[in-house]
Tab-separated table of C-alpha atoms in Angstrom:
chain	number	residue	atom	x	y	z
A	1	MET	CA	0.000	0.000	0.000
A	2	LYS	CA	1.083	3.548	-0.635
A	3	ARG	CA	-0.348	7.045	-0.454
A	4	VAL	CA	-1.374	8.434	-3.837
A	5	ASP	CA	-3.393	11.155	-5.513
A	6	ILE	CA	-6.436	9.315	-6.902
A	7	HIS	CA	-6.830	11.933	-9.645
A	8	GLU	CA	-3.442	10.925	-11.076
A	9	GLY	CA	-4.673	7.336	-11.400
A	10	ILE	CA	-7.862	8.460	-13.144
A	11	GLU	CA	-5.894	10.742	-15.482
A	12	SER	CA	-3.402	8.018	-16.423
A	13	THR	CA	-6.298	5.649	-17.152
A	14	LEU	CA	-7.971	8.280	-19.350
A	15	LEU	CA	-4.662	8.761	-21.170
A	16	ILE	CA	-4.549	5.045	-21.980
A	17	LEU	CA	-8.161	5.236	-23.228
A	18	THR	CA	-7.642	8.399	-25.329
A	19	ASN	CA	-7.899	6.542	-28.617
A	20	ARG	CA	-11.211	4.919	-27.657
A	21	LEU	CA	-12.641	8.334	-26.697
A	22	LYS	CA	-11.776	10.038	-30.009
A	23	ASN	CA	-14.303	10.334	-32.791
A	24	LYS	CA	-14.549	7.338	-35.097
A	25	ALA	CA	-15.932	6.959	-38.597
A	26	ASP	CA	-19.230	5.732	-37.125
A	27	ARG	CA	-19.540	8.023	-34.077
A	28	PRO	CA	-18.619	11.430	-32.651
A	29	PRO	CA	-16.089	11.753	-29.817
A	30	ILE	CA	-17.013	10.810	-26.262
A	31	HIS	CA	-16.783	13.822	-23.956
A	32	VAL	CA	-15.315	13.335	-20.490
A	33	VAL	CA	-16.542	15.804	-17.873
A	34	LYS	CA	-14.348	15.946	-14.774
A	35	GLU	CA	-15.784	17.264	-11.534
A	36	TYR	CA	-12.853	16.682	-9.219
A	37	GLY	CA	-13.172	17.621	-5.580
A	38	LYS	CA	-10.261	18.430	-3.294
A	39	LEU	CA	-9.052	15.038	-2.082
A	40	PRO	CA	-6.362	14.045	0.389
A	41	GLU	CA	-3.931	11.357	-0.687
A	42	LEU	CA	-5.378	7.871	-0.270
A	43	GLU	CA	-3.494	4.911	1.153
A	44	CYS	CA	-4.288	2.149	-1.313
A	45	TYR	CA	-3.020	-0.324	-3.868
A	46	PRO	CA	-2.790	2.130	-6.791
A	47	GLY	CA	-2.290	-0.448	-9.550
A	48	GLN	CA	-5.385	-2.309	-8.440
A	49	LEU	CA	-7.492	0.858	-8.235
A	50	ASN	CA	-6.293	1.849	-11.706
A	51	GLN	CA	-7.578	-1.554	-12.893
A	52	VAL	CA	-10.982	-0.677	-11.413
A	53	PHE	CA	-10.940	2.700	-13.210
A	54	MET	CA	-9.964	0.944	-16.455
A	55	ASN	CA	-12.812	-1.571	-16.130
A	56	LEU	CA	-15.453	1.041	-15.277
A	57	LEU	CA	-14.342	3.557	-17.914
A	58	GLY	CA	-13.972	0.823	-20.551
A	59	ASN	CA	-17.492	-0.401	-19.780
A	60	ALA	CA	-18.803	3.178	-19.980
A	61	ILE	CA	-17.260	3.558	-23.444
A	62	ASP	CA	-18.767	0.209	-24.493
A	63	ALA	CA	-22.195	1.343	-23.227
A	64	LEU	CA	-21.966	4.590	-25.195
A	65	GLU	CA	-20.952	2.731	-28.346
A	66	THR	CA	-23.909	0.371	-27.861
A	67	GLU	CA	-26.157	3.410	-27.359
A	68	ILE	CA	-24.940	5.091	-30.553
A	69	ASN	CA	-25.429	1.901	-32.584
A	70	SER	CA	-28.946	1.303	-31.246
A	71	SER	CA	-29.972	4.946	-31.655
A	72	LYS	CA	-28.669	4.927	-35.243
A	73	SER	CA	-30.947	2.031	-36.146
A	74	SER	CA	-33.962	3.591	-34.390
A	75	ARG	CA	-33.275	7.012	-35.974
A	76	LYS	CA	-33.603	5.441	-39.414
A	77	ASN	CA	-37.295	4.975	-38.597
A	78	HIS	CA	-37.820	8.086	-36.432
A	79	SER	CA	-36.376	11.563	-36.362
A	80	ARG	CA	-35.038	11.233	-32.803
A	81	PRO	CA	-31.934	13.377	-32.161
A	82	ALA	CA	-28.741	11.621	-31.114
A	83	LYS	CA	-27.974	11.636	-27.389
A	84	LYS	CA	-24.742	13.345	-26.309
A	85	LEU	CA	-21.966	10.834	-25.651
A	86	GLU	CA	-20.648	11.719	-22.219
A	87	ILE	CA	-18.775	10.215	-19.307
A	88	ARG	CA	-18.863	12.202	-16.071
A	89	ILE	CA	-16.253	11.588	-13.361
A	90	ARG	CA	-16.926	13.133	-9.953
A	91	THR	CA	-14.736	12.844	-6.857
A	92	GLU	CA	-15.419	13.990	-3.315
A	93	VAL	CA	-14.696	13.351	0.347
A	94	THR	CA	-17.664	12.352	2.492
A	95	ASP	CA	-18.374	13.546	6.022
A	96	ASP	CA	-17.556	10.098	7.354
A	97	ARG	CA	-14.025	10.257	5.942
A	98	SER	CA	-14.299	8.270	2.730
A	99	ILE	CA	-13.292	9.119	-0.807
A	100	ILE	CA	-15.973	8.630	-3.440
A	101	VAL	CA	-15.291	8.342	-7.164
A	102	LYS	CA	-18.421	8.345	-9.345
A	103	ILE	CA	-18.192	7.340	-12.989
A	104	ALA	CA	-21.391	7.930	-14.964
A	105	ASP	CA	-22.242	7.461	-18.632
A	106	SER	CA	-25.133	8.641	-20.788
A	107	GLY	CA	-25.409	5.202	-22.389
A	108	CYS	CA	-28.192	2.663	-22.658
A	109	GLY	CA	-28.510	1.823	-18.951
A	110	MET	CA	-29.150	-1.624	-17.482
A	111	SER	CA	-32.255	-3.532	-16.452
A	112	GLU	CA	-32.784	-4.573	-12.826
A	113	GLU	CA	-32.133	-8.198	-13.826
A	114	VAL	CA	-28.717	-7.285	-15.223
A	115	GLN	CA	-27.917	-5.122	-12.180
A	116	LYS	CA	-28.615	-8.064	-9.833
A	117	ARG	CA	-25.917	-10.156	-11.562
A	118	LEU	CA	-23.463	-7.351	-12.319
A	119	PHE	CA	-20.702	-8.478	-9.969
A	120	ASP	CA	-21.089	-12.231	-10.644
A	121	PRO	CA	-17.948	-13.786	-12.161
A	122	PHE	CA	-18.339	-14.625	-15.874
A	123	PHE	CA	-21.608	-12.680	-16.233
A	124	THR	CA	-21.557	-10.455	-19.305
A	125	THR	CA	-24.047	-8.777	-21.607
A	126	LYS	CA	-21.424	-8.292	-24.304
A	127	PRO	CA	-21.253	-10.378	-27.482
A	128	ILE	CA	-19.064	-13.484	-27.568
A	129	GLY	CA	-15.415	-12.494	-27.872
A	130	LYS	CA	-16.038	-8.963	-26.549
A	131	GLY	CA	-16.176	-9.480	-22.774
A	132	THR	CA	-15.117	-12.104	-20.252
A	133	GLY	CA	-17.549	-11.207	-17.495
A	134	LEU	CA	-14.669	-10.746	-15.068
A	135	GLY	CA	-14.077	-6.972	-15.096
A	136	LEU	CA	-16.785	-5.973	-12.622
A	137	ALA	CA	-16.320	-9.076	-10.449
A	138	ILE	CA	-12.604	-8.294	-10.118
A	139	SER	CA	-13.320	-4.583	-9.575
A	140	HIS	CA	-15.796	-5.426	-6.810
A	141	SER	CA	-13.230	-7.686	-5.142
A	142	ILE	CA	-10.516	-5.000	-5.333
A	143	VAL	CA	-12.730	-2.292	-3.827
A	144	VAL	CA	-14.491	-4.400	-1.174
A	145	GLU	CA	-11.886	-6.964	-0.126
A	146	LYS	CA	-8.591	-5.136	-0.700
A	147	HIS	CA	-9.691	-1.605	0.246
A	148	ASN	CA	-12.596	-2.217	2.693
A	149	GLY	CA	-14.779	-0.075	0.444
A	150	GLN	CA	-17.997	-0.316	-1.513
A	151	LEU	CA	-18.723	-0.500	-5.232
A	152	SER	CA	-22.304	0.305	-6.117
A	153	CYS	CA	-24.289	0.864	-9.283
A	154	TYR	CA	-27.292	2.999	-10.146
A	155	SER	CA	-28.752	2.566	-13.617
A	156	VAL	CA	-31.902	3.450	-15.546
A	157	VAL	CA	-32.634	1.837	-18.911
A	158	GLY	CA	-32.393	4.464	-21.638
A	159	GLU	CA	-30.748	7.048	-19.368
A	160	GLY	CA	-27.355	5.676	-18.367
A	161	THR	CA	-25.390	4.170	-15.512
A	162	GLU	CA	-23.373	5.460	-12.585
A	163	PHE	CA	-20.867	3.445	-10.570
A	164	ALA	CA	-19.723	4.740	-7.194
A	165	ILE	CA	-16.465	3.628	-5.600
A	166	GLU	CA	-16.274	4.478	-1.901
A	167	ILE	CA	-13.022	3.877	-0.028
A	168	PRO	CA	-12.429	4.842	3.607
A	169	LEU	CA	-9.507	7.113	4.420
A	170	ARG	CA	-7.027	5.549	6.832
């Protein structure tokens, strides 16, 4: 364990994902909105937390790409405007001395049935060859077991998803 600035871990993860965020031939760029609070350094396993950020941000990008593909096919039949592709990252310190990192996307959202199985190993909604179903299970283990924290999800179908990582300060 070592003391680190969580924002540096988020920024380095975003740097790795830069290419996936850029505009593609079939979609506009994904905008990342950062609402960083003033955080103290956190004693943690930084490599493991960066893996959690990578999994959550990668899933957010996947959700937005799914959203753009499904809205393209429905816009062929209707004149519905395209939804803005956005990932919002918010950090804050709670009154009870925890750091919270919230990662939200404006993607397709998840049903309650999917949310119930979200952290189950090998559960995935992605096509064969696209996901292993281990990313969220591993992320949950890292946050809960290694950092005595909580990883929670709030999602509404058609509106998007928000994951909240809460880790106590030591």
